[in-house]
Short mmCIF file of C-alpha atoms in Angstrom, two decimals:
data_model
loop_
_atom_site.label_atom_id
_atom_site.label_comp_id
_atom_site.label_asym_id
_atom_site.label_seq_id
_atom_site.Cartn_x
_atom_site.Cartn_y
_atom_site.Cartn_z
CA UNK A 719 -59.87 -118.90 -34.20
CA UNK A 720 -62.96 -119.99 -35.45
CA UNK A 721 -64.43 -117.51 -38.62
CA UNK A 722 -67.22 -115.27 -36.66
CA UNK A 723 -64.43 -114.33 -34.09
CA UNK A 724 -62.24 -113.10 -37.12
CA UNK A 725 -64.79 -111.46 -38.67
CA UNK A 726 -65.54 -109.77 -35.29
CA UNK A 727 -61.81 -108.94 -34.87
CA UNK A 728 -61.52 -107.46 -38.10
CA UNK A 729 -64.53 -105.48 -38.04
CA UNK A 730 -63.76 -103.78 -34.74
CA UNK A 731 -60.66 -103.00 -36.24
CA UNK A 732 -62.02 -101.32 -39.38
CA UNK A 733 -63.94 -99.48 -36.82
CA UNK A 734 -60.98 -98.30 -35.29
CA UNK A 735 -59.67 -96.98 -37.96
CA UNK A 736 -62.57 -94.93 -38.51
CA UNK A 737 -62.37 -93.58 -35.75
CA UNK A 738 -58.77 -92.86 -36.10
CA UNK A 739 -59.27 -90.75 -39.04
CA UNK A 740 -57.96 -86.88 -38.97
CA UNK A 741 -58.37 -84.18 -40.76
CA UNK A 742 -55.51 -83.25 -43.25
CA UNK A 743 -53.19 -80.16 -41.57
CA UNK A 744 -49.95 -78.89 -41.49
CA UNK A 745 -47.23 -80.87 -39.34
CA UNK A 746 -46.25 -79.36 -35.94
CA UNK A 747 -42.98 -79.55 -34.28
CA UNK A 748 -43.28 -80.08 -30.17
CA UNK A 749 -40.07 -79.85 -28.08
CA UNK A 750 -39.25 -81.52 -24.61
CA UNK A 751 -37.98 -78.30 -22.87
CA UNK A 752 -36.33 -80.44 -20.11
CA UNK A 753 -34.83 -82.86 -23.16
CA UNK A 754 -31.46 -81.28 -22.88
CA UNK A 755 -31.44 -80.81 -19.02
CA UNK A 756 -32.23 -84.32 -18.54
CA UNK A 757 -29.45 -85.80 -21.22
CA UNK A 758 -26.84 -83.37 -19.95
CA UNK A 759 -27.59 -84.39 -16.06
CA UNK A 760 -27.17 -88.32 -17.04
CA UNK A 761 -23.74 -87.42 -19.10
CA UNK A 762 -22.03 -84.56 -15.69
CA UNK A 763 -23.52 -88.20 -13.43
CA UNK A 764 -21.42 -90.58 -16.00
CA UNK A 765 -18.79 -88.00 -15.70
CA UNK A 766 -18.36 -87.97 -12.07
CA UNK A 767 -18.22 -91.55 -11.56
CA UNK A 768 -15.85 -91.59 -14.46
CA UNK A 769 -17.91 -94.10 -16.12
CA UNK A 770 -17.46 -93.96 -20.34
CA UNK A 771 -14.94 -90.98 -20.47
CA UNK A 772 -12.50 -91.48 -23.06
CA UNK A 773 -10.18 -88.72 -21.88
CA UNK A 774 -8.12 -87.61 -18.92
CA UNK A 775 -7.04 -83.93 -18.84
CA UNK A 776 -3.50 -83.30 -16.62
CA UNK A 777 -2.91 -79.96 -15.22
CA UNK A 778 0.69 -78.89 -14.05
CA UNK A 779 0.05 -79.82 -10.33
CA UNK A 780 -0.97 -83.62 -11.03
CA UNK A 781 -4.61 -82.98 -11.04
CA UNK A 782 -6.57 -84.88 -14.13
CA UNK A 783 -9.68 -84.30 -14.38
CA UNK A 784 -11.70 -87.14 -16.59
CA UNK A 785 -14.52 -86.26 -19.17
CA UNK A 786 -16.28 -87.21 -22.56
CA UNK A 787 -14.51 -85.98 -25.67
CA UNK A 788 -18.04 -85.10 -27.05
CA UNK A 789 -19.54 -83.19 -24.48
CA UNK A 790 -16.22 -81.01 -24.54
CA UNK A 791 -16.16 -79.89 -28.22
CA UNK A 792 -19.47 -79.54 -27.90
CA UNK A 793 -18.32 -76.17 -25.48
CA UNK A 794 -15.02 -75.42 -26.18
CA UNK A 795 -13.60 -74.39 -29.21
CA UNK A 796 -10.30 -75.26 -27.93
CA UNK A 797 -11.60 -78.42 -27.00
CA UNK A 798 -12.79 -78.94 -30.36
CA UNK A 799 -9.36 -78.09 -31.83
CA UNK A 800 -7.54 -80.34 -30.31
CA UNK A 801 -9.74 -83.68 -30.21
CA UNK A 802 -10.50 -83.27 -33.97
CA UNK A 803 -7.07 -82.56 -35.47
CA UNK A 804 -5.40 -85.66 -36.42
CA UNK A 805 -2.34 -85.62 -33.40
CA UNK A 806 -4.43 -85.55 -30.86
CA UNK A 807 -8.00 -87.11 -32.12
CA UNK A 808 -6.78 -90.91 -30.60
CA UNK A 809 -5.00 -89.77 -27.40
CA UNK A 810 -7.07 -90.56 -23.77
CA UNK A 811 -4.43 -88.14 -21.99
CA UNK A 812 -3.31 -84.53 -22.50
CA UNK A 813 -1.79 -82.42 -20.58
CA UNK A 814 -2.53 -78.64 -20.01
CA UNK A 815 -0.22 -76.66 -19.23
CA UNK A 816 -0.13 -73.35 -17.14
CA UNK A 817 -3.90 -73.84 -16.52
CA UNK A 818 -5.36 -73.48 -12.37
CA UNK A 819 -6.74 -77.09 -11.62
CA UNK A 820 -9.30 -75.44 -9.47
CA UNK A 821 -9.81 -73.09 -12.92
CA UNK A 822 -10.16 -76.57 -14.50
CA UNK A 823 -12.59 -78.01 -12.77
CA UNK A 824 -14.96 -75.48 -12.42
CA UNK A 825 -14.81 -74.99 -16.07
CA UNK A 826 -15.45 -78.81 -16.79
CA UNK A 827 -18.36 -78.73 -14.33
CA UNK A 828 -19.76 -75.64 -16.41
CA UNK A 829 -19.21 -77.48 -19.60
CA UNK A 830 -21.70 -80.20 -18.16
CA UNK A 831 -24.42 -77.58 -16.11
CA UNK A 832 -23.77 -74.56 -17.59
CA UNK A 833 -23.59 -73.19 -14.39
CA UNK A 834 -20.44 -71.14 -12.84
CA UNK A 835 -19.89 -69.78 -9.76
CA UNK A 836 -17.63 -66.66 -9.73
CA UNK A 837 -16.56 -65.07 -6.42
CA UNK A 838 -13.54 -62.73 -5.08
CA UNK A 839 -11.41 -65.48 -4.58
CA UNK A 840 -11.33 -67.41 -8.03
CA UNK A 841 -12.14 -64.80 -10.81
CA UNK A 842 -8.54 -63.91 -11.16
CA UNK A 843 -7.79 -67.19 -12.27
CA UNK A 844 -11.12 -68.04 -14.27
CA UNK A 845 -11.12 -65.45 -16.34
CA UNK A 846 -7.35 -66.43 -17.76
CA UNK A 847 -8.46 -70.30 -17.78
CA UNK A 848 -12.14 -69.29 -19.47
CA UNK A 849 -9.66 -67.09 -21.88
CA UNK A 850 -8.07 -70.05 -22.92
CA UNK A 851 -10.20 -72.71 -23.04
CA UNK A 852 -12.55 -69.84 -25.63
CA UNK A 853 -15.37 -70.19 -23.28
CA UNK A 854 -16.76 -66.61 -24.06
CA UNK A 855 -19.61 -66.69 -21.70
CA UNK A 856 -17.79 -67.66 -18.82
CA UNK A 857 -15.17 -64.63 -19.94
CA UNK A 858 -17.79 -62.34 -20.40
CA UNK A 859 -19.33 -62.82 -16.78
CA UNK A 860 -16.12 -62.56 -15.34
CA UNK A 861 -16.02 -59.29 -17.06
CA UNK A 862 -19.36 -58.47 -15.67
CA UNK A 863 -18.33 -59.76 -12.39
CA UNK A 864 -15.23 -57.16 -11.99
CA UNK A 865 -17.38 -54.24 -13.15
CA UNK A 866 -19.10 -54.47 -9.99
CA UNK A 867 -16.12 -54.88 -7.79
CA UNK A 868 -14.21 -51.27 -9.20
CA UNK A 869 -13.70 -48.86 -6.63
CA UNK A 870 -10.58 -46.65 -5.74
CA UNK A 871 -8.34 -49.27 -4.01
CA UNK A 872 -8.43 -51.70 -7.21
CA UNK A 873 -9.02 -49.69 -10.01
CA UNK A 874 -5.63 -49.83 -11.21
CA UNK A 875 -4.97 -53.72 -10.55
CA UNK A 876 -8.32 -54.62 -12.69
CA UNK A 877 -6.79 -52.02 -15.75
CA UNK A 878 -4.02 -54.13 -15.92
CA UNK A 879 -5.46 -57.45 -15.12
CA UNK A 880 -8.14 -56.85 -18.10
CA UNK A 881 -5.37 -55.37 -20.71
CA UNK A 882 -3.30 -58.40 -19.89
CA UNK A 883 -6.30 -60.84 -21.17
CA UNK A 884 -7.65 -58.47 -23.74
CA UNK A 885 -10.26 -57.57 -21.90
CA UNK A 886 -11.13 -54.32 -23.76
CA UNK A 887 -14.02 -53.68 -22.38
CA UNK A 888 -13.32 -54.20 -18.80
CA UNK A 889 -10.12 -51.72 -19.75
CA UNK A 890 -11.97 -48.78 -21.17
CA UNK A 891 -14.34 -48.99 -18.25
CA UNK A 892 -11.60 -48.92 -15.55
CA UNK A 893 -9.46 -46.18 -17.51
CA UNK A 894 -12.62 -44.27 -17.56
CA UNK A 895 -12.90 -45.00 -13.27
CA UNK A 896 -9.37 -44.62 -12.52
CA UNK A 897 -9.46 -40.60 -14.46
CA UNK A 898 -12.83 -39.78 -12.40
CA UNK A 899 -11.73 -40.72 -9.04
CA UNK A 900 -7.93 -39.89 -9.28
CA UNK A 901 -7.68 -37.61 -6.29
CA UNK A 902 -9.35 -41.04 -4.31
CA UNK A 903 -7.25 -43.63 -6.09
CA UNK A 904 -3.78 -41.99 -5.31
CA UNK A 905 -3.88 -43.01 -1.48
CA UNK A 906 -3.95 -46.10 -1.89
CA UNK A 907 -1.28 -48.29 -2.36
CA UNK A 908 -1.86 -49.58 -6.10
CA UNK A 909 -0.75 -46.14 -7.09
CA UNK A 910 2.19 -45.69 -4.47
CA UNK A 911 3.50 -49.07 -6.12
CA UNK A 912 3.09 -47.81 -9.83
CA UNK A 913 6.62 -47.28 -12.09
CA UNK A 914 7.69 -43.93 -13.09
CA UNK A 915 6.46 -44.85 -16.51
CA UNK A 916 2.66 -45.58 -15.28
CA UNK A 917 2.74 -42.53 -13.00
CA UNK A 918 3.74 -40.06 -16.00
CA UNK A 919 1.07 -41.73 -18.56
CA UNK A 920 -1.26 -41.35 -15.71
CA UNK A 921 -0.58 -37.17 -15.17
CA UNK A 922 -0.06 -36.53 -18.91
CA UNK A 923 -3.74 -37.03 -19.21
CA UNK A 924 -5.62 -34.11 -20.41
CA UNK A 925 -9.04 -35.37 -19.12
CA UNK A 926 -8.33 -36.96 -15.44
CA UNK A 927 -10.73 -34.99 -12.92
CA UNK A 928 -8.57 -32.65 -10.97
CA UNK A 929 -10.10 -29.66 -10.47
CA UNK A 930 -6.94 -28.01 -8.34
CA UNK A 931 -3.47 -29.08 -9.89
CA UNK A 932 -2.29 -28.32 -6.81
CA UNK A 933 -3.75 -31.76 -5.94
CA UNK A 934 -1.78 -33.21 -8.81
CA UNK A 935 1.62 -31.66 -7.65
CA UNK A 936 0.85 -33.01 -4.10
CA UNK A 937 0.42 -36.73 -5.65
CA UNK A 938 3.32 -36.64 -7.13
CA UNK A 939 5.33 -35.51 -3.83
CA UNK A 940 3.93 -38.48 -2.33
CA UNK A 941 4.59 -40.87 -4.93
CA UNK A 942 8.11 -39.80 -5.02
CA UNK A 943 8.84 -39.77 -1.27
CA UNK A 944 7.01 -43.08 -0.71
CA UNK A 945 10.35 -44.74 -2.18
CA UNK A 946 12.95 -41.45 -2.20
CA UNK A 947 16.02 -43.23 -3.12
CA UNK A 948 14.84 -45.00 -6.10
CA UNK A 949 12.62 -42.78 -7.12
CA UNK A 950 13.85 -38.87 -6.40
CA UNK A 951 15.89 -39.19 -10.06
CA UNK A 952 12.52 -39.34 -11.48
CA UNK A 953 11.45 -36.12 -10.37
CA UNK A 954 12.26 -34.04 -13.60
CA UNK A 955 10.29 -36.07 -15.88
CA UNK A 956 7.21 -36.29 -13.74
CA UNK A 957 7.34 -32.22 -12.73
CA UNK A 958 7.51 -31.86 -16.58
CA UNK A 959 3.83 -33.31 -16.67
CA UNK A 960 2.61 -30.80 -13.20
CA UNK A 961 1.02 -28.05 -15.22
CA UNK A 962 2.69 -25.53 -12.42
CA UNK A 963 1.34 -21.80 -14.18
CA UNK A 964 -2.24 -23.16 -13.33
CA UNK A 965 -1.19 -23.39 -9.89
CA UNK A 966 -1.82 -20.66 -7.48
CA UNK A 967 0.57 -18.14 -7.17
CA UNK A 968 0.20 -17.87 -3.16
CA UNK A 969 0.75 -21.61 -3.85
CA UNK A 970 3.76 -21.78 -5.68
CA UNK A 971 5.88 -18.92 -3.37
CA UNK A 972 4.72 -21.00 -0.19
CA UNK A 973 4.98 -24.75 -1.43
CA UNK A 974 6.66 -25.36 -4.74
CA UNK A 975 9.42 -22.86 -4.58
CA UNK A 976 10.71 -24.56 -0.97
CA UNK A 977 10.05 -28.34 -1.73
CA UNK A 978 13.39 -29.66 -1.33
CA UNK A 979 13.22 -32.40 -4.02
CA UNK A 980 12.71 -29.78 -6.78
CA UNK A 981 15.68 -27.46 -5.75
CA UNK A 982 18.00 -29.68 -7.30
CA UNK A 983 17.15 -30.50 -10.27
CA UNK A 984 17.81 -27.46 -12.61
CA UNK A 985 15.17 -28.45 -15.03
CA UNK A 986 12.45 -28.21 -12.05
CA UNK A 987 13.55 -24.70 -11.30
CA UNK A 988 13.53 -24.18 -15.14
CA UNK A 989 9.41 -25.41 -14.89
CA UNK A 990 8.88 -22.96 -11.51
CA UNK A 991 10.35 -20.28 -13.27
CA UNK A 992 7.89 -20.58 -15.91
CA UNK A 993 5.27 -20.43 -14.07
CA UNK A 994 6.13 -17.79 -11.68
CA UNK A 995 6.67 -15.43 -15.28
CA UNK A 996 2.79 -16.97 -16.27
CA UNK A 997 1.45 -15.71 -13.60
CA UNK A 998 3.40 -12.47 -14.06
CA UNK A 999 2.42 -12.17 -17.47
CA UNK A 1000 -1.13 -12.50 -16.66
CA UNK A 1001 -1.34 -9.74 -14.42
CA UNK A 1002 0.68 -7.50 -16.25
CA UNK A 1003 -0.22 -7.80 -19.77
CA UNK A 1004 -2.66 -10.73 -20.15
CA UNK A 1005 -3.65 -10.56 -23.52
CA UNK A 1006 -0.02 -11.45 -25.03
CA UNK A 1007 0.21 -14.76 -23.05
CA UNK A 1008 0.62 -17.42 -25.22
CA UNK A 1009 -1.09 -21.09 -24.48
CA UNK A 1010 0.83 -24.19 -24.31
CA UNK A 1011 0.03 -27.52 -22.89
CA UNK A 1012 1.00 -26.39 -19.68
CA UNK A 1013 -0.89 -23.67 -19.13
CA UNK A 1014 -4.05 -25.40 -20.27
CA UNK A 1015 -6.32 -26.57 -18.10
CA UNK A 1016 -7.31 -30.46 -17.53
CA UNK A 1017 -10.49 -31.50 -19.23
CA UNK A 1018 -12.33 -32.12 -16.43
CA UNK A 1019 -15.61 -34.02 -16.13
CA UNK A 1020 -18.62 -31.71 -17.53
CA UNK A 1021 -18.31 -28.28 -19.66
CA UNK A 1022 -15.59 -26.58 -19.48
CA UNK A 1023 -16.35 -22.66 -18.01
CA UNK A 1024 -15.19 -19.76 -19.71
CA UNK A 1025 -15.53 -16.40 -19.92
CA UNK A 1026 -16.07 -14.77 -23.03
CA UNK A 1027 -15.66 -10.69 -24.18
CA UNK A 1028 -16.99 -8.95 -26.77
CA UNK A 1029 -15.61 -5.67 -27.91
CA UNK A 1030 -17.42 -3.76 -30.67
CA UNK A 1031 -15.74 -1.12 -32.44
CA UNK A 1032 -16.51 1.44 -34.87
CA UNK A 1033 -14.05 -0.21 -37.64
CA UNK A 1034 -14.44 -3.98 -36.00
CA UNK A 1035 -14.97 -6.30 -33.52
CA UNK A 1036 -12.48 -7.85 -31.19
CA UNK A 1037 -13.54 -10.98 -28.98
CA UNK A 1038 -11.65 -12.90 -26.56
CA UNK A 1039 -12.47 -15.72 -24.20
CA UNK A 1040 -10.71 -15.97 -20.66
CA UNK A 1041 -9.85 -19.90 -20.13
CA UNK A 1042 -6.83 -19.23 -17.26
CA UNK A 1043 -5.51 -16.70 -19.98
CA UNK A 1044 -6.96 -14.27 -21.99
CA UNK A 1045 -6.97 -15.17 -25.52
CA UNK A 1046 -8.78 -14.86 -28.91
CA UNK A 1047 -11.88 -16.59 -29.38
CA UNK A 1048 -12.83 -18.91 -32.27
CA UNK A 1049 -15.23 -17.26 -35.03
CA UNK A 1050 -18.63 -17.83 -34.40
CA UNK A 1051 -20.15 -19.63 -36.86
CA UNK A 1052 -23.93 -18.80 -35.84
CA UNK A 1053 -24.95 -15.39 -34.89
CA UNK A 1054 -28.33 -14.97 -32.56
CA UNK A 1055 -29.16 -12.01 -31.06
CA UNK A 1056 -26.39 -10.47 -28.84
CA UNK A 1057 -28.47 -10.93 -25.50
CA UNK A 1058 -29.15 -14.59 -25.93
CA UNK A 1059 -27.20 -17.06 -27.85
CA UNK A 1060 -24.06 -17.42 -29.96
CA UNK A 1061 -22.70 -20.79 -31.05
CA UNK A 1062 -19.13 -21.19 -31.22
CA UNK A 1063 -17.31 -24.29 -32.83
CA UNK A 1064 -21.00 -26.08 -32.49
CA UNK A 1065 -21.16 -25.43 -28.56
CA UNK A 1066 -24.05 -23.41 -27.40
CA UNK A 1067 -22.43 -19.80 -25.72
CA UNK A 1068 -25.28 -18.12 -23.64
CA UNK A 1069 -24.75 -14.33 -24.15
CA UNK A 1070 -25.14 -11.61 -21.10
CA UNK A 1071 -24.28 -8.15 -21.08
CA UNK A 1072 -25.48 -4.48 -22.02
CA UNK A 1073 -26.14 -4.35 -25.53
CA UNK A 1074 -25.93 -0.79 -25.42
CA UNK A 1075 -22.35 -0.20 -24.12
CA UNK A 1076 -21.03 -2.63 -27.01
CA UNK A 1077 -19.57 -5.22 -24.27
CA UNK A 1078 -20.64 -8.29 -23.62
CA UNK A 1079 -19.71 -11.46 -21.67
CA UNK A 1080 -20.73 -15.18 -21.77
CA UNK A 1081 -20.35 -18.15 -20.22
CA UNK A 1082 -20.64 -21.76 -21.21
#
């Protein structure tokens, strides 16, 4: 190259770099949004063809399913665990046992999308395998999943199912179904199949919804008869959790006094006994009957309604509430004016009455 064509060559390249000149300004960072999508496609591609996996995972029917140690940790925790601790960090081959292959595979192929298809069929045995494996999102929609499948047929199976995986969330939720829609969950047969030991945790509740415990004496007939000769011995402990005084005395003279499976069992008459003298009590003198568990009513969904009475003496002031008995009241600890409101152990008591005749009642 002859010396006017470098000098050419080098002056268009100064000019270049003229050109090329910026202004001085902070860096910037720019990300490829579709970076990771792309990488993570190419390695579930290599993963199906088995091409470059340095391990083979063995579940307990045969199945191994092949993958990159890398791309596991990079998931699983429990993944991570094991390929980094020193036994297992050289091996190409483990085997897992007690793990669903179908479980497995889904879980690998969510490892590599993070995608996860959940239905009816498989979440019984994702959930357990997600569990293990510590892959808390795939847990957690599981969770989700089940929320949305509760009704009065499986309540009971998906209490269990979620305390048996720790599931606490998914428990509380299904406790919470299974004590609103008792009177709908006890025909079918998850309850029928319950022990005696789940059947009297279940009644001993203070708070499930049964508004008549008629209904709840009834449930437990069933319960009972739906297996009588393994379960009629049971009979005393579960009638010990029937709250019979808040059942109707028409009630108890035409249903509880001449069901068969209670005349036997002297403790049962003991309980019918009791509340036939409740509900004699009551009538006769019904401000010395004394409250006990069993004469208490269930805390049922809402506020509780009671009626309260307020007597006003010369010398003082007697008031009593009527909650199935009549008993004293708590003190008030705010006082309003008598026609409106009085607050009673910080729940709002709307006051009604004639002020006048020195007697009022009030309901909350």
């Amino acid at each position: 190259m002859d010396d006017t064509v470098m000098e050419k060559s080098t002056c268009k390249s100064n000019d270049q770099k003229k050109v090329m000149t910026l202004k001085r300004c902070e860096q910037k960072t720019y990300k490829n949004s579709s970076h990771m999508v792309g990488a993570f496609k190419v390695l579930q591609s290599l993963q199906q063809d088995q091409v470059l996996c340095d391990i083979g995972i063995e579940t307990d029917d045969g199945t191994i399913i092949f993958g990159h140690k890398i791309v596991l940790i990079s998931i699983s925790t429990y993944f991570r665990k094991i390929f980094t601790g020193s036994n297992e960090r050289n091996k190409d081959h483990i085997n897992i046992k007690k793990l669903d292959s179908t479980a497995l595979q889904l879980l690998i192929n969510y490892i590599y999308t993070g995608e996860i298809i959940i239905t009816e069929g498989n979440v019984k045995v994702l959930l357990p395998a997600a569990n293990f494996l510590q892959l808390d999102y795939v847990k957690n929609v599981c969770v989700e999943f089940l929320k949305t499948q509760l009704d009065a047929s499986n309540c009971l199976g998906i209490k269990a199912f979620a305390d048996l995986h720790d599931c606490m969330e998914l428990s509380k939720m299904s406790q919470t179904y299974i004590k609103n829609k008792f009177l709908e969950m006890v025909n079918y047969d998850e309850f029928l199949s319950l022990s005696s030991v789940e059947v009297i945790k279940l009644i001993s509740c203070d708070d499930i919804f049964v508004q008549q415990e008629e209904k709840l004496f009834e449930c437990v007939i069933h319960w009972v008869k739906y297996d009588m000769d393994s379960r009629k011995d049971f009979v005393p402990e579960l009638m010990e959790h029937v709250r019979l005084p808040l059942v109707s005395n028409q009630y108890l003279l035409d249903n509880v006094l001449h069901e068969p499976l209670l005349k036997t069992s002297p403790k049962c008459k003991d309980y019918i006994i009791e509340a036939l003298q409740f509900h004699l009590l009551k009538y006769l003198e019904p401000l010395t009957v004394s409250q006990t568990i069993r004469r208490t009513p269930r805390q049922s969904i809402g506020f509780q309604k009671v009626i309260q009475a307020y007597w006003s003496l010369k010398e003082s002031s007697v008031i009593y509430w009527y909650d199935n008995i009549w008993q004293p009241a708590p003190k008030m600890s705010k006082h309003f004016d008598v026609r409106f409101l009085t607050v009673i152990k910080d729940q709002f008591v709307l006051a009604v009455g004639d002020v006048d005749m020195g007697i009022k009642s009030s309901t909350y």
